[in-house]
Coordinates of C-alpha atoms and ligand atoms in Angstrom, one line a residue:
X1 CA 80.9 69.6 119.2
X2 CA 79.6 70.0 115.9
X3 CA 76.2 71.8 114.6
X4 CA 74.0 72.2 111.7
X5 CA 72.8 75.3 110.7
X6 CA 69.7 75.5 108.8
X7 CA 68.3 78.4 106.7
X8 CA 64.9 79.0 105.5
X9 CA 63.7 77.1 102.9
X10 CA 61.3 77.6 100.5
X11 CA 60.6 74.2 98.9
X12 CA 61.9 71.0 98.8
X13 CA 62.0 68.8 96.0
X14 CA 62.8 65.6 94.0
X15 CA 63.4 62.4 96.3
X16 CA 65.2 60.8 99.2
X17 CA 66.6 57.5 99.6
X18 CA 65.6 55.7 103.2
X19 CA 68.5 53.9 104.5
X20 CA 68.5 50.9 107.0
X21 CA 66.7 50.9 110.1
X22 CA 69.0 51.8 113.5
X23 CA 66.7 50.3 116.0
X24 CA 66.7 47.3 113.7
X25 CA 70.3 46.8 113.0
X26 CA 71.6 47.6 116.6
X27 CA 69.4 43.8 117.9
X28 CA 70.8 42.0 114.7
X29 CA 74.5 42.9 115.5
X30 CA 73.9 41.4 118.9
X31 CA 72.2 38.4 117.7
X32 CA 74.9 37.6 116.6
X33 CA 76.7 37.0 119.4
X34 CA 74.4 33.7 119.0
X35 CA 76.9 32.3 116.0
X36 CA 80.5 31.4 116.0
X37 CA 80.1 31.9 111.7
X38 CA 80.5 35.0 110.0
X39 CA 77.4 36.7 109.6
X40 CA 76.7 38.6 106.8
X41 CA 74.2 42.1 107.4
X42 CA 73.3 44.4 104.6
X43 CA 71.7 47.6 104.1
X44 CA 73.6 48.7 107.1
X45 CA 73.2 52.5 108.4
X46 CA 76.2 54.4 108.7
X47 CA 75.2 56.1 112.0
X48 CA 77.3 56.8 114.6
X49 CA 75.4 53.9 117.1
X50 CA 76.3 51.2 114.6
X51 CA 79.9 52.1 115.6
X52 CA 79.4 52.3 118.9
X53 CA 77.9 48.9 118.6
X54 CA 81.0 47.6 116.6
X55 CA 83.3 48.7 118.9
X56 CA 81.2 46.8 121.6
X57 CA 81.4 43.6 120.2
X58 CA 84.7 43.9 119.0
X59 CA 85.6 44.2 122.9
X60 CA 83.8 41.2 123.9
X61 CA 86.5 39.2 120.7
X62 CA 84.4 39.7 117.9
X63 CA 85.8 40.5 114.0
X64 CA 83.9 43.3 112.5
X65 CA 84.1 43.7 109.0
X66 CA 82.5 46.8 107.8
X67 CA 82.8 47.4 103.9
X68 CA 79.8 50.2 102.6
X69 CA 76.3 48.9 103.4
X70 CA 77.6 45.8 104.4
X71 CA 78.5 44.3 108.0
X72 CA 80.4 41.1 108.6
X73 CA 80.6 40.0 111.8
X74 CA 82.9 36.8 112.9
X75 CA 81.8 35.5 116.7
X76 CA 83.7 32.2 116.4
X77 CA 86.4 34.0 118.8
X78 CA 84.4 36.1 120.6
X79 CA 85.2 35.0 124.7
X80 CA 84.8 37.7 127.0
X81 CA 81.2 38.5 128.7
X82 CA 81.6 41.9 130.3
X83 CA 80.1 44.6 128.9
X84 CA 81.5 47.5 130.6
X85 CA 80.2 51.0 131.8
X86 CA 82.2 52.9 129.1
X87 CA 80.7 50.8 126.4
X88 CA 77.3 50.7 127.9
X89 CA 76.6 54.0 129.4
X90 CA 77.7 55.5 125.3
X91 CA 74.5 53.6 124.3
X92 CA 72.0 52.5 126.4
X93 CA 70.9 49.9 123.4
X94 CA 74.0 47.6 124.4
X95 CA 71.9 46.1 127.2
X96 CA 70.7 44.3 124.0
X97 CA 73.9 41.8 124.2
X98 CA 72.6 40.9 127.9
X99 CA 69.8 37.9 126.4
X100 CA 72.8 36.6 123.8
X101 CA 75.8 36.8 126.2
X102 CA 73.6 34.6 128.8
X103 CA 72.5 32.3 126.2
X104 CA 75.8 31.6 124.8
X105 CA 78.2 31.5 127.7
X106 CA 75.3 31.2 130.6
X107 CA 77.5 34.3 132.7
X108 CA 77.6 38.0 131.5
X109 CA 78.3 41.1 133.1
X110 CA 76.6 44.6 131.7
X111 CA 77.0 47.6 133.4
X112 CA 73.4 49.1 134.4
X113 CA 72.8 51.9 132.0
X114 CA 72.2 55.2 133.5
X115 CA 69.4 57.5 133.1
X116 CA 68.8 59.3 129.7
X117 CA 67.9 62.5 128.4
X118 CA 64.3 60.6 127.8
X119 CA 63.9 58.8 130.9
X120 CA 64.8 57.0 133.4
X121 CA 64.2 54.0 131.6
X122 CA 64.7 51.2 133.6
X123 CA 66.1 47.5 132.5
X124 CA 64.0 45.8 135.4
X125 CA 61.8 43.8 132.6
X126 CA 64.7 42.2 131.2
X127 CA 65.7 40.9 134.4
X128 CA 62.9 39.5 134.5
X129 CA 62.6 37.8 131.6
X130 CA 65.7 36.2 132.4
X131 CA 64.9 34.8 135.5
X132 CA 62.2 33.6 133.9
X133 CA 64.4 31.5 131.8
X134 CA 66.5 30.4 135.0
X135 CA 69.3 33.0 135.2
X136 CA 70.4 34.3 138.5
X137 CA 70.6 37.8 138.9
X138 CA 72.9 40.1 141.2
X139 CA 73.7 44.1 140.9
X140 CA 76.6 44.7 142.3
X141 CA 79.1 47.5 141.6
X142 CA 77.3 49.1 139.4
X143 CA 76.7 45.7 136.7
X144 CA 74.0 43.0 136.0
X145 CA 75.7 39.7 136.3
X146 CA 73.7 36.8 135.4
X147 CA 74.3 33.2 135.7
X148 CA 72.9 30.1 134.1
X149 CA 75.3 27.2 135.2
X150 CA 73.1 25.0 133.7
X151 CA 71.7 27.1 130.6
X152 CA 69.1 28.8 129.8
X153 CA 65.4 26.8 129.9
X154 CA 62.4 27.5 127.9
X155 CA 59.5 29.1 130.5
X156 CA 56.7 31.9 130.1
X157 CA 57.6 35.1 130.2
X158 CA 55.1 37.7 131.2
X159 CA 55.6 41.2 130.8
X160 CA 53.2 43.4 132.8
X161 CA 54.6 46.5 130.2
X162 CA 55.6 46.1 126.2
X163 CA 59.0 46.8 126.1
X164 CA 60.9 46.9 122.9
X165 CA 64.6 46.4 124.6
X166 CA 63.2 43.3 126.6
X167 CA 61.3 41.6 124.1
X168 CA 64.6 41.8 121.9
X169 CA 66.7 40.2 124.8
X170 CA 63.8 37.8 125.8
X171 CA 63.8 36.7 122.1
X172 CA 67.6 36.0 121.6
X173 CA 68.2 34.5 125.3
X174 CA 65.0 32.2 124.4
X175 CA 66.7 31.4 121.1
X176 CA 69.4 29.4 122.7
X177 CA 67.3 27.9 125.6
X178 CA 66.0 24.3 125.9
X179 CA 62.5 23.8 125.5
X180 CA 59.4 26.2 124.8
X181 CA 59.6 30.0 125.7
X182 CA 56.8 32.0 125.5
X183 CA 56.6 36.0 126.2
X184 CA 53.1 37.4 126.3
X185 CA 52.8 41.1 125.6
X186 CA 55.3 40.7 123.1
X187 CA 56.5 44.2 121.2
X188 CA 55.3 44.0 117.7
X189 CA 57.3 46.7 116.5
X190 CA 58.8 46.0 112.5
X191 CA 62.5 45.9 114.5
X192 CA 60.7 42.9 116.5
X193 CA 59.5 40.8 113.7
X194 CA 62.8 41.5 111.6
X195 CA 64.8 40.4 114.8
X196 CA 62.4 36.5 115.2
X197 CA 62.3 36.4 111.1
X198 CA 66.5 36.5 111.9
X199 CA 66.3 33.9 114.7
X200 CA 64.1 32.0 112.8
X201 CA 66.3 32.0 109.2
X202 CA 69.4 31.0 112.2
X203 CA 67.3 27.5 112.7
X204 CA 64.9 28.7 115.5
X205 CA 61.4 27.5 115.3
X206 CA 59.2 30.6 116.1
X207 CA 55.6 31.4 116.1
X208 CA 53.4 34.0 116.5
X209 CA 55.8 36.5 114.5
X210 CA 54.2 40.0 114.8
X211 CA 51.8 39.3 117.0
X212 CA 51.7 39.9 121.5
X213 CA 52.0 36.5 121.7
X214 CA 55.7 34.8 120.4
X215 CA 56.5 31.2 121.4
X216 CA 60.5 30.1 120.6
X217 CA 61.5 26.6 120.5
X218 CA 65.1 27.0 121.7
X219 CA 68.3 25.5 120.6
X220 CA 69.4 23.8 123.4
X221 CA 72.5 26.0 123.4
X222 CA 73.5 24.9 120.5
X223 CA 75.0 28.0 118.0
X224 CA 72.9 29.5 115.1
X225 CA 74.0 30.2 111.8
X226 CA 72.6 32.9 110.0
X227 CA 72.3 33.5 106.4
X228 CA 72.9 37.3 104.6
X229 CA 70.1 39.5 105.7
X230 CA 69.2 42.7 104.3
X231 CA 68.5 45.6 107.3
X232 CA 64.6 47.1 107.0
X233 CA 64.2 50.3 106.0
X234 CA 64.0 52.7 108.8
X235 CA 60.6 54.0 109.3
X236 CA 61.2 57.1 111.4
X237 CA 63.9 58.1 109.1
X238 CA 60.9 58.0 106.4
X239 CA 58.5 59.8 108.6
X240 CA 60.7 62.7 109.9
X241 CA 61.7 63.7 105.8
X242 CA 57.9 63.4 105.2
X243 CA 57.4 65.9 108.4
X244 CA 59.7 68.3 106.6
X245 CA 57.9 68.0 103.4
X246 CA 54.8 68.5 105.0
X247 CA 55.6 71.4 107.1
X248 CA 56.7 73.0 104.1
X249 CA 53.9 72.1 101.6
X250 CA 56.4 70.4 99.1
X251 CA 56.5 67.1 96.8
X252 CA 58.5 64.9 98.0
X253 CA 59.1 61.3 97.1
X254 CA 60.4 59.3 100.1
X255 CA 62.2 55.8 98.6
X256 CA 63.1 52.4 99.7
X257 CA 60.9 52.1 102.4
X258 CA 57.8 49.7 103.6
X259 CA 54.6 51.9 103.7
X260 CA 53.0 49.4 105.9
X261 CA 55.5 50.5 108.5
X262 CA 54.4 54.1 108.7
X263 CA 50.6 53.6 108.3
X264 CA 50.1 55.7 111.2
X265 CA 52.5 58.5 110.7
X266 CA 50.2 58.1 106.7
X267 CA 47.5 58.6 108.5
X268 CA 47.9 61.7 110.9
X269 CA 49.8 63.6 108.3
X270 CA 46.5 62.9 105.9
X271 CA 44.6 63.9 108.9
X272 CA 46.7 67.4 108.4
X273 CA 45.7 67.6 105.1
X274 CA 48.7 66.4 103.1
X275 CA 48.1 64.1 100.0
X276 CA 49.7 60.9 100.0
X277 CA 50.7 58.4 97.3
X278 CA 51.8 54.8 98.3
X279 CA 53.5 52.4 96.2
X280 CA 55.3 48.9 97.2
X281 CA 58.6 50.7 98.3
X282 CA 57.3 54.7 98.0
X283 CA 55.6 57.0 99.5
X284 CA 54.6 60.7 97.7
X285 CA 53.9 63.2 100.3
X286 CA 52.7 66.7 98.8
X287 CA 50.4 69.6 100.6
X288 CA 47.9 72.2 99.0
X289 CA 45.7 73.2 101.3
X290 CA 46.9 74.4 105.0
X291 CA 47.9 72.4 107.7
X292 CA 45.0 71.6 110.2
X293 CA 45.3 70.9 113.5
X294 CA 45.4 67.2 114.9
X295 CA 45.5 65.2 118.2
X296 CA 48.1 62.6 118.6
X297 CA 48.9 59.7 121.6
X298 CA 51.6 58.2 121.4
X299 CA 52.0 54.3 121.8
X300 CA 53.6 50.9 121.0
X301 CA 53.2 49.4 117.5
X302 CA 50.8 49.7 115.5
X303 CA 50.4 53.3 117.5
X304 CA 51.5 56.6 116.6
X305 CA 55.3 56.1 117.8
X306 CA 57.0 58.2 120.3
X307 CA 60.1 58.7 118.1
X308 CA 57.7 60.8 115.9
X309 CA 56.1 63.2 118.1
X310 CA 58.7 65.5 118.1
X311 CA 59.0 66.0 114.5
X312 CA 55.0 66.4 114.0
X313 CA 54.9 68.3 116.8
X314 CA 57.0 70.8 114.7
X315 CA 54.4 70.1 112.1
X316 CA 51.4 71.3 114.0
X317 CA 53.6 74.9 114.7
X318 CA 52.3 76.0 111.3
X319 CA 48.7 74.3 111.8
X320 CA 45.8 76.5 112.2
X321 CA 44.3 75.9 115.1
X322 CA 45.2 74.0 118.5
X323 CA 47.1 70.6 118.4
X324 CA 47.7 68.2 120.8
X325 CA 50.5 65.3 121.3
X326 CA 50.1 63.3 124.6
X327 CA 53.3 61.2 125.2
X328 CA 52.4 58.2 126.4
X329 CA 56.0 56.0 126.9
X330 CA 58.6 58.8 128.2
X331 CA 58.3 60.9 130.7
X332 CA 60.8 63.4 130.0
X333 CA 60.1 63.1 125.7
X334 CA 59.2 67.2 125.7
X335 CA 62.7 68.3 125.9
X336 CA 62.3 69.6 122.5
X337 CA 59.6 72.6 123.7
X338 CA 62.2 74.6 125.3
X339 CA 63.8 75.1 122.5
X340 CA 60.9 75.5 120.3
X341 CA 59.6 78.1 122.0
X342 CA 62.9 79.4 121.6
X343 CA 62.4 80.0 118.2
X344 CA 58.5 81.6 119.0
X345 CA 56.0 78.8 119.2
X346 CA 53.1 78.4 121.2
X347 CA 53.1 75.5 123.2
X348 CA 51.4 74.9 126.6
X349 CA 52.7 71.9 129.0
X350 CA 50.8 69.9 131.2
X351 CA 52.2 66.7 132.7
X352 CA 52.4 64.5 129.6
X353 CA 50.2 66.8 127.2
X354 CA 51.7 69.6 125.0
X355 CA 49.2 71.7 123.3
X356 CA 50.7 73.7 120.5
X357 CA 49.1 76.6 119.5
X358 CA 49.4 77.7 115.8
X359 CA 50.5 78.7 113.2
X360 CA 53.1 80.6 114.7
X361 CA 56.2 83.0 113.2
X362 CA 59.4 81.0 114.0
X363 CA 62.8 82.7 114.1
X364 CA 66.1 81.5 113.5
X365 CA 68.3 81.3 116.5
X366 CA 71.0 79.1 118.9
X367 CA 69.2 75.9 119.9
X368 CA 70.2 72.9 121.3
X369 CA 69.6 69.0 120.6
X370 CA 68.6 67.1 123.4
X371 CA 68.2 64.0 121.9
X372 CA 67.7 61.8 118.4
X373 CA 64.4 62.8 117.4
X374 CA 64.8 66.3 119.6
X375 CA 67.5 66.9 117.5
X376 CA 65.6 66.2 114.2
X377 CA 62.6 67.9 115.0
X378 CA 64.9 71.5 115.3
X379 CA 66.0 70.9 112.1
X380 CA 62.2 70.5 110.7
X381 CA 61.9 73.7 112.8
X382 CA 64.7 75.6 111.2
X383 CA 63.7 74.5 107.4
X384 CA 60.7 77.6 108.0
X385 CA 62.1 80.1 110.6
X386 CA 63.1 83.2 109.3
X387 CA 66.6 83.3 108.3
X388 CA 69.2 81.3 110.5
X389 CA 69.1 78.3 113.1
X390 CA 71.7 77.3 114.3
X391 CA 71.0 73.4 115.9
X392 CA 73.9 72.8 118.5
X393 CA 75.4 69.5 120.2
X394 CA 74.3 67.6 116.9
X395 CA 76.0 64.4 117.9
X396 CA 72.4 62.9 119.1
X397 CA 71.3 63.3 115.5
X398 CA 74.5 61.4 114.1
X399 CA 74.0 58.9 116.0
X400 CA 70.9 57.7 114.0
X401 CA 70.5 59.6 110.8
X402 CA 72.8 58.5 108.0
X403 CA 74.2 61.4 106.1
X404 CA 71.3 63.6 107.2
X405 CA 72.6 67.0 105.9
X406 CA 73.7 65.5 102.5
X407 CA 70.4 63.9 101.9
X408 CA 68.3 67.5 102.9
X409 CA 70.5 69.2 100.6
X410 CA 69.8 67.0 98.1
X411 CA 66.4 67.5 98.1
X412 CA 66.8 71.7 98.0
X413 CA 66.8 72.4 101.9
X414 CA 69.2 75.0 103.3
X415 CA 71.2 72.8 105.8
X416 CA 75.1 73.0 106.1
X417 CA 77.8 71.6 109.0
X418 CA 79.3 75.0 110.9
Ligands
LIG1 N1 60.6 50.0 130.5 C1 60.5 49.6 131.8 N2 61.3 48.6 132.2 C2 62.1 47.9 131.3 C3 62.1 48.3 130.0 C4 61.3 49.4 129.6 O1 59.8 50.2 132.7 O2 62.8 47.0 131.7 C5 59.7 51.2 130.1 C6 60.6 52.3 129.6 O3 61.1 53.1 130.6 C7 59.6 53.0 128.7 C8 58.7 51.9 128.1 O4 58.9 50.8 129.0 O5 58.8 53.9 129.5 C9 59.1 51.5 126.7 O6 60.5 51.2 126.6 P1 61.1 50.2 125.6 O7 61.8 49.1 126.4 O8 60.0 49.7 124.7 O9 62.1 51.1 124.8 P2 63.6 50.7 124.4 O10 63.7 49.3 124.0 O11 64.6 51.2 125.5 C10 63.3 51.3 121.9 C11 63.9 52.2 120.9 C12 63.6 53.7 121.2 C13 62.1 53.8 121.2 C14 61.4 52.8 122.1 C15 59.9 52.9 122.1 C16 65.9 51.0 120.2 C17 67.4 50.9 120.3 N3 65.4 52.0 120.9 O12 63.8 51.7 123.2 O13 64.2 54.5 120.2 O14 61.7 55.1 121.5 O15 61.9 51.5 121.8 O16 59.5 52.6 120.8 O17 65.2 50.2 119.6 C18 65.2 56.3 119.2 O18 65.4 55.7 118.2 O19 65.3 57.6 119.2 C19 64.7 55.7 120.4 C20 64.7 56.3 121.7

């Protein structure tokens, strides 16, 4: 097990480069299980969930071709449809080849993801979605396994709750389907539109892009071909270096990303009093006054999103006054308090509200990630508690930061691998 430690920091400084989006290139990789031609992804994080991913598709006869920011991946052999508990239960996101296994080869087996340090998170809405489209379900052993002797057909799908996962696998099984799909309460996350605007530039007609409402004209299981595509930036990335800077009142210029994307992360952080500069592909974050306290609630896109809340929440520490975060989508997303109480916050739980109480002297200490953005938010924490943290079990933060502790050095912070 590795861990970070993180000493006090006084400033940071200069800029950091945003590199591609995890939750965006994790549906993209299994989209293209939809193509027997190489497919061509770029801007391609180097996070530890990519390879899992690889390795994934590389098991169900895929060729992966990974050279820097760039991702070729060759389906035109790819011929086995079980997804296995070893590959699946390492990432829950692997449910995502599920929608594209179906719609290619109308049988797949996934293994049913267990429960995560999150949530219990279940897959039930994209089982439904696939009925919708005419697969038969069972759950036996331990797996999924879906048929569709006849393919997949175009039908409404309905989902009672947005779900990300199951909009994703809605939207590639529909992409191969005959006829007219269309999913109401459609995510409209940035990962969402990125994943149609793919389908779409692979020869699927698709409307309603970014909105709750996405109709797909299937294929009629015929293959896609996809041309190079270029990864979005990834927006929490952005927004947890801008919680650093903000928490410790430094300049910081925070590249390569799409503002639009973070508008509401923009706005609470403004809301805190931090200045903010946007340009097309940049955002300035600087502080001169002292942080003020703010309420947050998390929710789906365009909301304040849940993988933030842990990283503002070490924000509002050093606020004066009383801030709140109400988590709206996990029920277990507080993991994080432990531990910063650990280090000497103030921070009062109550079901799925935390109130944090501040500002409040943090000390260095032992703490422990829980998960991604857990795992982020304790380095945030260490950056301004006296002297030494020491962040353990920092394989959840690999999994979806690229190069995290070279890029916070870069920019001045006190961060090394122990
Ligand atoms: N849900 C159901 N049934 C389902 C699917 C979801 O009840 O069939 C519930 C979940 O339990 C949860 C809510 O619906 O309460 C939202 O879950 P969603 O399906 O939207 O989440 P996801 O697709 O599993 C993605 C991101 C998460 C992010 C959430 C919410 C990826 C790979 N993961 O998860 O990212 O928190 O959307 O925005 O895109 C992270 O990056 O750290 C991370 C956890």
């Amino acid at each position: 097990m590795k861990n970070i430690v993180v000493s006090n920091t006084k400033s940071l400084k200069g800029s950091v480069n945003i590199s591609g989006a995890k939750n965006s290139v994790l549906p993209l990789m299994c989209a293209t299980i939809l193509s027997d031609k190489v497919c061509e992804l770029v801007n391609v994080p180097n996070v530890e969930d990519v390879e899992t991913l690889k390795k994934v598709i590389v098991a169900l006869g895929s060729k992966v071709e990974h050279i820097n920011d760039k991702l070729f991946v060759d389906g035109s052999a790819l011929n086995k449809t079980k997804a296995t508990y070893g590959m699946v239960q390492k990432m829950r996101a692997s449910i995502l080849v599920l929608g594209p296994l179906l719609a290619r080869f109308k049988h797949c087996e996934v293994s049913l993801p267990g429960g995560c340090a999150i949530g219990d998170r279940p897959v039930n809405l994209h089982l439904k979605a696939m009925e919708a489209l005419g697969a038969e379900i069972t759950i036996h052993d331990g797996y999924i396994e879906a048929f569709a002797p006849d393919g997949l057909k175009g039908a409404d799908i309905i989902f009672d709750k947005i779900t990300v996962g199951g909009t994703e696998n809605a939207l590639m099984a529909a992409s191969m389907a005959k006829g007219k799909t269309r999913i109401f309460n459609a995510a409209q996350e940035p990962e969402i539109v990125q994943l149609c605007e793919y389908l779409k530039s692979g020869g699927v007609s698709i409307k309603g892009i970014g909105s709750n409402n996405i109709e797909i004209n299937g294929s009629a299981g015929n293959l896609l071909t996809f041309p190079p595509t270029a990864v979005i930036p990834d927006r929490i990335e952005a927004g947890t270096y801008m919680c650093a800077a903000a928490i410790l009142g430094s300049k910081l210029e925070v590249n390569d990303i799409h503002p639009s994307h973070l508008i509401n992360v923009v706005s609470k952080l403004q809301e805190m009093g931090c200045q903010i500069e946007i340009e097309k592909n940049k955002i300035t974050i600087s502080r001169n006054k002292p942080l003020r306290p703010i309420d947050i609630t998390t929710a789906e896109y365009p909301g304040f999103p849940t993988d933030m809340q842990a990283q503002i929440m070490a924000v509002m520490t050093q606020a004066e006054g009383a801030s709140t975060v109400q988590e709206n989508l996990f029920e277990n997303r507080f993991m994080n308090v432990a531990e910063f109480r650990r280090m000497g916050a103030n921070i009062k739980l109550h079901n799925n509200m935390a109130t944090i109480i501040g500002p409040c002297k943090l000390e260095g200490t032992d703490v422990t990630s829980t998960d991604l953005r857990a795992s982020a938010s304790l380095l945030i924490m260490g950056l301004v508690a006296k002297g030494e943290t020491t962040v353990h079990e920092v394989e959840h933060l690999l999994r979806g930061y690229e190069d995290i502790v070279g890029k916070f050095s870069s920019i001045g912070a006190e961060m090394k691998f122990s």
